[in-house]
mmCIF file of C-alpha atoms in Angstrom:
data_model
loop_
_atom_site.group_PDB
_atom_site.id
_atom_site.type_symbol
_atom_site.label_atom_id
_atom_site.label_comp_id
_atom_site.label_asym_id
_atom_site.label_seq_id
_atom_site.Cartn_x
_atom_site.Cartn_y
_atom_site.Cartn_z
ATOM 1 C CA MET A 6 -60.131 21.836 7.681
ATOM 2 C CA PRO A 7 -56.689 21.558 5.811
ATOM 3 C CA LYS A 8 -57.201 22.569 1.820
ATOM 4 C CA GLN A 9 -57.147 19.278 -0.006
ATOM 5 C CA ALA A 10 -54.475 18.857 -2.600
ATOM 6 C CA LYS A 11 -55.968 18.549 -6.492
ATOM 7 C CA GLU A 12 -55.725 15.163 -7.569
ATOM 8 C CA LEU A 13 -53.475 14.674 -10.803
ATOM 9 C CA LYS A 14 -53.311 12.492 -13.589
ATOM 10 C CA ALA A 15 -50.348 10.331 -14.884
ATOM 11 C CA LEU A 16 -50.118 12.828 -17.860
ATOM 12 C CA GLN A 17 -50.421 15.581 -15.380
ATOM 13 C CA VAL A 18 -47.531 14.438 -13.278
ATOM 14 C CA LYS A 19 -45.332 14.086 -16.274
ATOM 15 C CA ARG A 20 -45.461 17.589 -17.515
ATOM 16 C CA LEU A 21 -44.552 18.873 -13.765
ATOM 17 C CA SER A 22 -41.332 20.160 -13.861
ATOM 18 C CA GLU A 23 -40.275 23.173 -11.442
ATOM 19 C CA PRO A 24 -38.515 22.310 -8.883
ATOM 20 C CA GLY A 25 -40.218 22.347 -5.513
ATOM 21 C CA ARG A 26 -42.456 19.591 -3.917
ATOM 22 C CA HIS A 27 -45.745 19.169 -6.024
ATOM 23 C CA ALA A 28 -48.590 17.334 -4.154
ATOM 24 C CA VAL A 29 -50.136 15.050 -6.205
ATOM 25 C CA GLY A 30 -53.627 14.736 -4.252
ATOM 26 C CA GLY A 31 -55.656 11.720 -3.878
ATOM 27 C CA ALA A 32 -55.405 9.014 -1.543
ATOM 28 C CA PRO A 33 -53.690 8.531 0.282
ATOM 29 C CA ALA A 34 -53.196 12.389 1.068
ATOM 30 C CA GLY A 35 -49.863 13.579 1.712
ATOM 31 C CA LEU A 36 -48.018 11.489 -1.577
ATOM 32 C CA SER A 37 -46.081 14.369 -3.253
ATOM 33 C CA LEU A 38 -43.484 14.439 -6.411
ATOM 34 C CA ASN A 39 -40.242 16.083 -5.123
ATOM 35 C CA ILE A 40 -38.320 17.843 -8.233
ATOM 36 C CA THR A 41 -34.238 19.295 -7.307
ATOM 37 C CA ASP A 42 -32.489 22.195 -8.991
ATOM 38 C CA THR A 43 -30.812 19.303 -11.360
ATOM 39 C CA GLY A 44 -34.234 18.085 -12.276
ATOM 40 C CA ALA A 45 -34.169 14.774 -10.729
ATOM 41 C CA ARG A 46 -37.543 13.297 -9.794
ATOM 42 C CA SER A 47 -38.665 10.968 -6.160
ATOM 43 C CA TRP A 48 -41.682 10.447 -4.335
ATOM 44 C CA ILE A 49 -42.010 11.543 -0.903
ATOM 45 C CA PHE A 50 -44.802 10.677 1.696
ATOM 46 C CA ARG A 51 -45.775 12.878 4.443
ATOM 47 C CA VAL A 52 -46.968 11.375 6.559
ATOM 48 C CA THR A 53 -47.564 11.350 10.932
ATOM 49 C CA VAL A 54 -46.832 8.174 12.724
ATOM 50 C CA GLY A 55 -47.879 8.717 16.560
ATOM 51 C CA ARG A 56 -46.599 12.342 17.674
ATOM 52 C CA ASN A 57 -44.380 12.057 15.107
ATOM 53 C CA ARG A 58 -43.929 13.607 11.120
ATOM 54 C CA ARG A 59 -42.377 11.692 8.933
ATOM 55 C CA HIS A 60 -40.809 12.372 5.476
ATOM 56 C CA ILE A 61 -40.594 8.952 3.658
ATOM 57 C CA GLY A 62 -39.217 8.762 0.608
ATOM 58 C CA LEU A 63 -40.740 6.209 -2.096
ATOM 59 C CA GLY A 64 -38.793 5.679 -4.960
ATOM 60 C CA PRO A 65 -37.523 7.466 -7.915
ATOM 61 C CA TYR A 66 -40.003 8.733 -10.615
ATOM 62 C CA PRO A 67 -40.330 7.123 -13.212
ATOM 63 C CA GLU A 68 -39.264 3.962 -12.149
ATOM 64 C CA VAL A 69 -42.202 4.510 -9.489
ATOM 65 C CA SER A 70 -45.030 5.206 -11.253
ATOM 66 C CA LEU A 71 -47.741 7.413 -10.157
ATOM 67 C CA ALA A 72 -50.069 4.268 -9.546
ATOM 68 C CA GLU A 73 -47.374 2.281 -7.550
ATOM 69 C CA ALA A 74 -46.356 5.223 -5.622
ATOM 70 C CA ARG A 75 -49.983 5.614 -3.960
ATOM 71 C CA GLU A 76 -50.125 1.672 -3.749
ATOM 72 C CA ARG A 77 -46.928 2.201 -1.746
ATOM 73 C CA ALA A 78 -48.396 5.128 0.513
ATOM 74 C CA LEU A 79 -51.718 3.248 1.050
ATOM 75 C CA GLU A 80 -49.316 0.237 2.179
ATOM 76 C CA MET A 81 -47.869 2.640 4.747
ATOM 77 C CA LYS A 82 -51.007 3.833 5.903
ATOM 78 C CA ARG A 83 -51.966 0.325 6.904
ATOM 79 C CA GLU A 84 -48.973 -0.157 8.223
ATOM 80 C CA ILE A 85 -48.911 2.466 10.498
ATOM 81 C CA SER A 86 -52.557 1.641 11.531
ATOM 82 C CA ALA A 87 -51.207 -1.720 12.624
ATOM 83 C CA GLY A 88 -48.804 0.219 15.090
ATOM 84 C CA ILE A 89 -46.004 -0.199 12.791
ATOM 85 C CA ASP A 90 -43.171 2.902 12.180
ATOM 86 C CA PRO A 91 -42.248 2.692 8.786
ATOM 87 C CA VAL A 92 -38.774 4.458 8.892
ATOM 88 C CA GLU A 93 -37.677 2.875 12.281
ATOM 89 C CA GLU A 94 -38.753 -0.981 9.997
ATOM 90 C CA ARG A 95 -36.366 0.472 7.195
ATOM 91 C CA ARG A 96 -33.732 1.437 10.058
ATOM 92 C CA VAL A 97 -33.820 -1.863 11.988
ATOM 93 C CA GLU A 98 -33.377 -3.748 7.923
ATOM 94 C CA ARG A 99 -30.292 -1.629 7.107
ATOM 95 C CA ALA A 100 -28.866 -2.333 10.385
ATOM 96 C CA ALA A 101 -29.497 -6.097 9.972
ATOM 97 C CA LEU A 102 -28.205 -6.066 6.335
ATOM 98 C CA ALA A 103 -25.219 -3.851 7.667
ATOM 99 C CA VAL A 104 -24.507 -6.551 9.903
ATOM 100 C CA GLU A 105 -24.654 -9.407 7.421
ATOM 101 C CA GLN A 106 -22.418 -7.934 4.863
ATOM 102 C CA ARG A 107 -20.389 -7.394 7.829
ATOM 103 C CA GLN A 108 -20.423 -11.408 8.546
ATOM 104 C CA ARG A 109 -20.317 -12.094 5.256
ATOM 105 C CA THR A 110 -17.150 -10.045 3.721
ATOM 106 C CA THR A 111 -14.037 -11.650 4.312
ATOM 107 C CA PHE A 112 -10.685 -10.626 4.748
ATOM 108 C CA GLU A 113 -9.882 -11.713 1.403
ATOM 109 C CA ASP A 114 -12.983 -9.901 0.190
ATOM 110 C CA ALA A 115 -12.019 -6.701 1.675
ATOM 111 C CA PHE A 116 -8.527 -6.811 0.421
ATOM 112 C CA GLU A 117 -9.707 -7.307 -3.364
ATOM 113 C CA ARG A 118 -11.444 -4.118 -2.755
ATOM 114 C CA TYR A 119 -9.245 -2.205 -1.198
ATOM 115 C CA TYR A 120 -6.472 -3.385 -3.694
ATOM 116 C CA GLU A 121 -8.358 -2.094 -6.913
ATOM 117 C CA GLU A 122 -9.581 1.118 -5.286
ATOM 118 C CA LYS A 123 -6.475 2.099 -3.487
ATOM 119 C CA VAL A 124 -3.181 0.157 -4.439
ATOM 120 C CA GLN A 125 -3.616 0.550 -8.043
ATOM 121 C CA GLY A 126 -5.129 4.076 -7.991
ATOM 122 C CA GLU A 127 -2.087 5.400 -5.591
ATOM 123 C CA LEU A 128 0.986 3.112 -6.416
ATOM 124 C CA LYS A 129 2.973 3.847 -9.542
ATOM 125 C CA ASN A 130 5.446 1.247 -8.784
ATOM 126 C CA ALA A 131 4.308 -2.470 -10.443
ATOM 127 C CA LYS A 132 6.977 -4.012 -8.148
ATOM 128 C CA HIS A 133 5.088 -1.845 -5.038
ATOM 129 C CA ILE A 134 1.585 -3.141 -6.636
ATOM 130 C CA LYS A 135 2.754 -6.704 -6.890
ATOM 131 C CA GLN A 136 4.460 -7.215 -3.381
ATOM 132 C CA TRP A 137 1.193 -5.750 -2.324
ATOM 133 C CA ARG A 138 -0.388 -8.909 -3.058
ATOM 134 C CA SER A 139 2.045 -11.823 -3.162
ATOM 135 C CA THR A 140 2.345 -10.796 0.473
ATOM 136 C CA LEU A 141 -0.538 -11.000 1.915
ATOM 137 C CA THR A 142 -1.516 -14.217 -0.306
ATOM 138 C CA THR A 143 1.344 -16.306 0.799
ATOM 139 C CA TYR A 144 1.229 -14.914 4.420
ATOM 140 C CA ALA A 145 -2.261 -13.606 5.410
ATOM 141 C CA PHE A 146 -4.608 -15.417 3.525
ATOM 142 C CA PRO A 147 -3.730 -18.893 4.984
ATOM 143 C CA VAL A 148 -4.985 -17.680 8.567
ATOM 144 C CA ILE A 149 -7.266 -14.702 7.982
ATOM 145 C CA GLY A 150 -8.277 -14.833 4.091
ATOM 146 C CA ASP A 151 -11.534 -17.109 4.897
ATOM 147 C CA LYS A 152 -12.301 -15.000 8.144
ATOM 148 C CA ALA A 153 -14.811 -12.360 8.390
ATOM 149 C CA VAL A 154 -13.473 -9.159 8.441
ATOM 150 C CA ALA A 155 -15.358 -7.948 11.209
ATOM 151 C CA SER A 156 -14.139 -10.420 13.635
ATOM 152 C CA ILE A 157 -10.587 -10.380 12.968
ATOM 153 C CA THR A 158 -8.455 -10.038 16.637
ATOM 154 C CA VAL A 159 -5.145 -9.240 17.766
ATOM 155 C CA GLU A 160 -4.654 -13.123 18.339
ATOM 156 C CA ASP A 161 -5.554 -13.372 14.656
ATOM 157 C CA ILE A 162 -3.038 -11.271 13.926
ATOM 158 C CA LEU A 163 -0.517 -12.674 15.975
ATOM 159 C CA ALA A 164 -1.236 -15.682 14.376
ATOM 160 C CA VAL A 165 -0.111 -14.323 11.344
ATOM 161 C CA LEU A 166 3.431 -12.206 12.199
ATOM 162 C CA ARG A 167 4.584 -14.542 14.754
ATOM 163 C CA PRO A 168 5.820 -17.473 12.484
ATOM 164 C CA ILE A 169 8.118 -14.779 10.538
ATOM 165 C CA TRP A 170 8.752 -12.017 13.218
ATOM 166 C CA SER A 171 12.337 -12.518 13.715
ATOM 167 C CA THR A 172 13.292 -14.895 10.850
ATOM 168 C CA LYS A 173 11.876 -12.424 8.164
ATOM 169 C CA ASN A 174 11.018 -8.932 10.137
ATOM 170 C CA GLU A 175 11.123 -6.716 7.761
ATOM 171 C CA THR A 176 8.611 -9.019 5.353
ATOM 172 C CA ALA A 177 7.038 -9.520 8.447
ATOM 173 C CA SER A 178 6.352 -5.345 9.335
ATOM 174 C CA ARG A 179 5.561 -4.612 5.657
ATOM 175 C CA VAL A 180 2.908 -7.325 6.104
ATOM 176 C CA ARG A 181 1.450 -6.115 9.359
ATOM 177 C CA GLN A 182 1.457 -2.524 7.600
ATOM 178 C CA ARG A 183 -0.856 -4.113 4.902
ATOM 179 C CA ILE A 184 -2.914 -5.708 7.245
ATOM 180 C CA GLU A 185 -3.536 -2.241 8.819
ATOM 181 C CA ALA A 186 -4.387 -0.469 5.883
ATOM 182 C CA VAL A 187 -6.945 -2.998 5.139
ATOM 183 C CA LEU A 188 -8.575 -3.210 8.082
ATOM 184 C CA ASP A 189 -8.608 0.672 8.495
ATOM 185 C CA TRP A 190 -10.215 1.125 4.759
ATOM 186 C CA SER A 191 -12.808 -1.651 6.134
ATOM 187 C CA LYS A 192 -13.848 0.059 9.174
ATOM 188 C CA VAL A 193 -14.755 3.032 7.099
ATOM 189 C CA MET A 194 -16.331 1.432 4.439
ATOM 190 C CA GLU A 195 -18.768 -0.007 7.885
ATOM 191 C CA LEU A 196 -17.474 -3.182 7.317
ATOM 192 C CA ARG A 197 -15.821 -3.443 11.155
ATOM 193 C CA GLU A 198 -16.137 -1.501 14.229
ATOM 194 C CA GLY A 199 -14.055 -0.982 17.016
ATOM 195 C CA GLU A 200 -9.953 -0.556 17.076
ATOM 196 C CA ASN A 201 -7.671 -2.070 14.637
ATOM 197 C CA PRO A 202 -5.967 -5.326 15.802
ATOM 198 C CA ALA A 203 -2.998 -4.883 13.511
ATOM 199 C CA ARG A 204 -2.094 -1.263 14.936
ATOM 200 C CA TRP A 205 1.781 -0.981 16.334
ATOM 201 C CA LYS A 206 1.988 1.987 18.521
ATOM 202 C CA GLY A 207 -0.225 1.242 22.020
ATOM 203 C CA ASN A 208 -1.506 -2.442 20.471
ATOM 204 C CA LEU A 209 0.906 -4.934 19.205
ATOM 205 C CA GLN A 210 4.063 -2.673 20.089
ATOM 206 C CA GLN A 211 3.359 -4.229 23.734
ATOM 207 C CA ILE A 212 3.608 -7.783 22.283
ATOM 208 C CA LEU A 213 6.552 -8.704 19.526
ATOM 209 C CA PRO A 214 9.791 -7.606 19.652
ATOM 210 C CA SER A 215 10.512 -3.659 18.415
ATOM 211 C CA PRO A 216 11.505 -4.466 14.092
ATOM 212 C CA ASN A 217 14.804 -2.120 15.049
ATOM 213 C CA LYS A 218 16.315 -4.670 17.221
ATOM 214 C CA VAL A 219 14.889 -7.647 15.389
ATOM 215 C CA GLN A 220 16.440 -6.750 12.140
ATOM 216 C CA LYS A 221 19.743 -5.676 13.276
ATOM 217 C CA GLU A 222 20.045 -9.380 14.008
ATOM 218 C CA ASN A 223 18.603 -10.472 10.692
ATOM 219 C CA ARG A 224 20.225 -7.775 8.415
ATOM 220 C CA TYR A 225 21.348 -8.754 5.228
ATOM 221 C CA PRO A 226 24.526 -10.127 5.361
ATOM 222 C CA ALA A 227 27.175 -8.089 5.046
ATOM 223 C CA VAL A 228 30.688 -8.773 3.750
ATOM 224 C CA ALA A 229 32.888 -8.052 7.026
ATOM 225 C CA LEU A 230 34.657 -4.645 7.287
ATOM 226 C CA ASP A 231 38.200 -6.072 7.512
ATOM 227 C CA GLU A 232 37.463 -8.274 4.153
ATOM 228 C CA ILE A 233 35.719 -5.525 1.688
ATOM 229 C CA ALA A 234 39.250 -4.272 0.484
ATOM 230 C CA ASP A 235 39.992 -7.924 -0.290
ATOM 231 C CA TRP A 236 36.309 -9.093 -1.838
ATOM 232 C CA PHE A 237 36.518 -6.039 -3.921
ATOM 233 C CA ARG A 238 40.171 -6.762 -5.629
ATOM 234 C CA VAL A 239 38.409 -9.976 -6.039
ATOM 235 C CA LEU A 240 35.659 -8.677 -7.440
ATOM 236 C CA ARG A 241 37.531 -6.523 -10.010
ATOM 237 C CA THR A 242 38.873 -9.565 -11.400
ATOM 238 C CA ARG A 243 35.526 -10.117 -12.652
ATOM 239 C CA GLU A 244 34.318 -9.282 -16.108
ATOM 240 C CA GLY A 245 30.770 -8.652 -17.373
ATOM 241 C CA ILE A 246 28.601 -5.548 -17.242
ATOM 242 C CA ALA A 247 27.059 -7.369 -14.124
ATOM 243 C CA ALA A 248 30.328 -7.106 -12.377
ATOM 244 C CA ARG A 249 30.904 -3.623 -13.320
ATOM 245 C CA ALA A 250 27.528 -3.264 -11.547
ATOM 246 C CA LEU A 251 27.903 -4.661 -8.459
ATOM 247 C CA GLU A 252 31.210 -2.616 -8.405
ATOM 248 C CA PHE A 253 29.236 0.317 -9.265
ATOM 249 C CA LEU A 254 27.183 -0.574 -6.492
ATOM 250 C CA THR A 255 29.550 -1.134 -4.007
ATOM 251 C CA LEU A 256 31.252 2.361 -4.883
ATOM 252 C CA THR A 257 28.335 4.365 -4.593
ATOM 253 C CA ALA A 258 26.497 2.085 -1.407
ATOM 254 C CA SER A 259 23.491 2.228 -3.403
ATOM 255 C CA ARG A 260 20.644 0.077 -3.493
ATOM 256 C CA SER A 261 20.839 -2.813 -6.709
ATOM 257 C CA GLY A 262 17.278 -1.085 -8.308
ATOM 258 C CA GLU A 263 18.636 1.567 -8.189
ATOM 259 C CA VAL A 264 21.961 0.903 -9.919
ATOM 260 C CA ARG A 265 20.221 -1.410 -12.566
ATOM 261 C CA GLY A 266 17.927 1.197 -13.307
ATOM 262 C CA ALA A 267 20.891 3.937 -13.695
ATOM 263 C CA LEU A 268 20.365 6.185 -17.166
ATOM 264 C CA TRP A 269 23.020 7.625 -18.624
ATOM 265 C CA ASP A 270 20.824 10.736 -18.680
ATOM 266 C CA GLU A 271 21.169 10.990 -14.897
ATOM 267 C CA ILE A 272 24.885 11.089 -14.825
ATOM 268 C CA ASP A 273 26.904 14.090 -15.001
ATOM 269 C CA LEU A 274 30.331 12.738 -15.130
ATOM 270 C CA ALA A 275 32.026 16.280 -15.358
ATOM 271 C CA ASN A 276 30.991 17.264 -12.174
ATOM 272 C CA GLY A 277 30.621 13.597 -11.020
ATOM 273 C CA ILE A 278 27.462 13.535 -9.819
ATOM 274 C CA TRP A 279 24.367 10.761 -10.203
ATOM 275 C CA THR A 280 20.684 11.941 -9.894
ATOM 276 C CA ILE A 281 18.400 9.699 -9.429
ATOM 277 C CA PRO A 282 14.950 10.646 -9.882
ATOM 278 C CA GLY A 283 12.474 10.407 -7.155
ATOM 279 C CA GLU A 284 10.526 7.853 -8.546
ATOM 280 C CA ARG A 285 13.233 5.884 -8.612
ATOM 281 C CA MET A 286 13.918 5.704 -4.735
ATOM 282 C CA LYS A 287 12.404 3.941 -1.938
ATOM 283 C CA ALA A 288 11.542 6.979 -0.228
ATOM 284 C CA ARG A 289 10.174 8.700 -3.146
ATOM 285 C CA ARG A 290 12.334 11.503 -3.562
ATOM 286 C CA GLU A 291 15.411 12.764 -5.320
ATOM 287 C CA HIS A 292 18.762 11.525 -4.189
ATOM 288 C CA ARG A 293 22.469 12.838 -5.648
ATOM 289 C CA VAL A 294 25.210 10.739 -5.486
ATOM 290 C CA PRO A 295 28.571 11.993 -5.280
ATOM 291 C CA LEU A 296 30.934 9.926 -7.607
ATOM 292 C CA SER A 297 34.248 9.197 -6.082
ATOM 293 C CA THR A 298 37.074 9.346 -8.767
ATOM 294 C CA ALA A 299 36.847 5.323 -9.041
ATOM 295 C CA ALA A 300 33.201 5.395 -9.698
ATOM 296 C CA VAL A 301 33.751 8.199 -12.722
ATOM 297 C CA ASP A 302 36.793 6.468 -14.076
ATOM 298 C CA LEU A 303 34.383 2.832 -13.772
ATOM 299 C CA LEU A 304 31.486 5.091 -15.959
ATOM 300 C CA ALA A 305 34.296 6.682 -18.229
ATOM 301 C CA ASN A 306 35.630 3.232 -19.478
ATOM 302 C CA GLN A 307 31.758 1.848 -19.702
ATOM 303 C CA PRO A 308 30.474 0.992 -23.246
ATOM 304 C CA ARG A 309 27.104 2.762 -24.436
ATOM 305 C CA LEU A 310 25.103 0.251 -26.217
ATOM 306 C CA MET A 311 23.101 2.173 -29.200
ATOM 307 C CA ASP A 312 19.915 3.017 -28.297
ATOM 308 C CA CYS A 313 19.964 1.970 -25.172
ATOM 309 C CA PRO A 314 19.618 4.431 -22.183
ATOM 310 C CA TYR A 315 20.455 1.723 -19.627
ATOM 311 C CA VAL A 316 24.293 2.124 -17.708
ATOM 312 C CA PHE A 317 24.169 -1.314 -17.107
ATOM 313 C CA ALA A 318 22.025 -2.981 -20.101
ATOM 314 C CA SER A 319 20.959 -6.730 -20.014
ATOM 315 C CA SER A 320 21.675 -8.557 -23.052
ATOM 316 C CA LYS A 321 18.969 -7.909 -24.568
ATOM 317 C CA ASN A 322 19.372 -4.071 -24.303
ATOM 318 C CA GLY A 323 16.843 -3.772 -21.122
ATOM 319 C CA GLN A 324 17.182 -3.408 -17.368
ATOM 320 C CA MET A 325 19.347 -5.998 -16.398
ATOM 321 C CA SER A 326 17.673 -8.821 -13.655
ATOM 322 C CA ASP A 327 18.429 -8.534 -10.075
ATOM 323 C CA MET A 328 19.758 -11.841 -9.934
ATOM 324 C CA THR A 329 21.942 -11.148 -12.117
ATOM 325 C CA ILE A 330 24.216 -8.997 -9.574
ATOM 326 C CA SER A 331 23.215 -11.775 -6.743
ATOM 327 C CA ALA A 332 24.917 -14.568 -8.894
ATOM 328 C CA VAL A 333 28.167 -12.473 -9.570
ATOM 329 C CA MET A 334 28.426 -12.610 -5.379
ATOM 330 C CA ARG A 335 27.405 -16.211 -5.695
ATOM 331 C CA ARG A 336 30.241 -17.170 -8.093
ATOM 332 C CA ILE A 337 32.800 -14.870 -6.114
ATOM 333 C CA GLN A 338 31.737 -17.300 -2.839
ATOM 334 C CA ALA A 339 31.409 -20.498 -4.922
ATOM 335 C CA ALA A 340 35.642 -19.612 -6.273
ATOM 336 C CA GLU A 341 36.439 -18.898 -2.396
ATOM 337 C CA GLU A 342 34.927 -22.220 -1.125
ATOM 338 C CA LYS A 343 36.496 -24.394 -4.190
ATOM 339 C CA GLU A 344 39.706 -23.018 -2.889
ATOM 340 C CA GLY A 345 39.323 -24.321 0.491
ATOM 341 C CA ARG A 346 38.641 -21.058 1.843
ATOM 342 C CA PRO A 347 35.483 -19.639 4.131
ATOM 343 C CA GLY A 348 34.774 -17.217 1.808
ATOM 344 C CA PHE A 349 33.565 -13.622 2.650
ATOM 345 C CA LEU A 350 30.887 -14.308 5.441
ATOM 346 C CA ASP A 351 28.870 -11.984 7.736
ATOM 347 C CA THR A 352 30.518 -11.452 11.290
ATOM 348 C CA ARG A 353 26.915 -12.301 12.538
ATOM 349 C CA SER A 354 24.999 -14.634 11.184
ATOM 350 C CA ARG A 355 28.098 -16.352 9.438
ATOM 351 C CA ARG A 356 25.786 -16.363 6.065
ATOM 352 C CA PRO A 357 27.417 -15.614 2.630
ATOM 353 C CA ALA A 358 27.499 -11.385 1.844
ATOM 354 C CA VAL A 359 25.083 -10.551 -0.410
ATOM 355 C CA PRO A 360 24.618 -7.349 -2.826
ATOM 356 C CA HIS A 361 22.213 -5.469 -0.357
ATOM 357 C CA GLY A 362 24.479 -6.549 2.783
ATOM 358 C CA LEU A 363 27.316 -4.211 1.123
ATOM 359 C CA ARG A 364 25.417 -1.110 2.021
ATOM 360 C CA SER A 365 25.639 -2.477 5.956
ATOM 361 C CA SER A 366 29.327 -2.720 5.453
ATOM 362 C CA PHE A 367 29.302 0.682 3.999
ATOM 363 C CA ARG A 368 27.808 1.940 7.173
ATOM 364 C CA ASP A 369 30.384 -0.035 9.553
ATOM 365 C CA TRP A 370 33.108 1.866 7.639
ATOM 366 C CA ALA A 371 31.330 5.016 8.410
ATOM 367 C CA ALA A 372 31.275 4.646 11.393
ATOM 368 C CA GLU A 373 34.404 2.676 12.402
ATOM 369 C CA ARG A 374 36.966 4.160 10.153
ATOM 370 C CA THR A 375 35.940 7.577 9.339
ATOM 371 C CA ASN A 376 35.015 10.608 11.122
ATOM 372 C CA TYR A 377 31.931 11.308 9.388
ATOM 373 C CA PRO A 378 28.989 12.236 11.469
ATOM 374 C CA ARG A 379 26.236 9.679 11.317
ATOM 375 C CA ASP A 380 23.723 11.950 9.663
ATOM 376 C CA MET A 381 26.186 12.412 6.899
ATOM 377 C CA ALA A 382 26.542 8.492 6.534
ATOM 378 C CA GLU A 383 23.100 7.854 6.664
ATOM 379 C CA MET A 384 22.283 10.772 4.368
ATOM 380 C CA ALA A 385 24.415 8.935 1.904
ATOM 381 C CA LEU A 386 22.306 5.531 2.133
ATOM 382 C CA ALA A 387 18.949 7.815 1.198
ATOM 383 C CA HIS A 388 17.949 7.406 5.228
ATOM 384 C CA ASN A 389 15.747 9.516 6.483
ATOM 385 C CA VAL A 390 17.685 11.686 8.973
ATOM 386 C CA GLY A 391 15.790 13.664 12.032
ATOM 387 C CA SER A 392 12.153 15.051 12.383
ATOM 388 C CA ALA A 393 10.138 16.160 9.355
ATOM 389 C CA VAL A 394 10.517 19.667 9.917
ATOM 390 C CA GLU A 395 14.606 18.836 10.245
ATOM 391 C CA ARG A 396 14.239 16.822 6.758
ATOM 392 C CA ALA A 397 12.437 19.690 5.376
#
């Protein structure tokens, strides 16, 4: 006969403190209080179900009292006598609960959790954080926002992307990447199963046109190469800080945000170098811009405002808005049209040029009017060149 454990009272159980499993005796047999090395306590019921030995958790102590633990153990003994396996029953219940949760969690629900836990936790740029929400709110939520994240298919993703893939390809590509990230997270959280329908390689790649080909047709409108000198002369007749910022942008082939956020501390006029820190670059890497004589002269003549770190400050001594620089180009175009001239139009789309298109103008100039290697032009634009190993 196996040795019967001595039946403990509630006060005796309360005094137990040694790590290990302590049998508490009484009915039913097999009930123990488990104490971990950290002092955490919980009930374990050891019982035989058919030919299998089960160790079943009955909850933490003291939330579950000795009397409650014995009652739960007795109830399980009754279930086992009736042919029910409590462990298997729990597994089925958990699986059913997981299915219910997957069916109940919509794409928008999953996004909100991912946004809070990952996007806001990892991204530092407030503009990029805002873009995550705005792009999915605009393009994804109207189509798949209310759909269970577990049931989203390739057709659903195509319903989001196809209306904007050709006309707004850069935005569409970012929407696809963000949907893919949310669905990857959902799979790890066991909210969905199977392949990610928003994956590009080997999936949407076989259905949608390549972004590189589409974006070439839908790039930002640029000033034509044969007209860039005339455009620049017109720009130089314009007064104001915004016009000088646009002039500096043209001379450095930089992005609007990099110019608008330029600080005097980043500029070495003596050596003609503008060092943009990684946190202000799209690629998140430091970028050194060699300044031409014209760019150095522009900066040398640019007044420095007291207690303002920006090279091109707003009227309130803060950072200039993107619309301020764009407005200069629009006014130039309007003045040209008022004089009966077509203005400065992109050679492909015949749309009026915009500030970001000046980078395309620079790239065309480097390719068609100079002998500089392609990689040098790409590096000047702060684009990735070569493989990750080559870049390192």
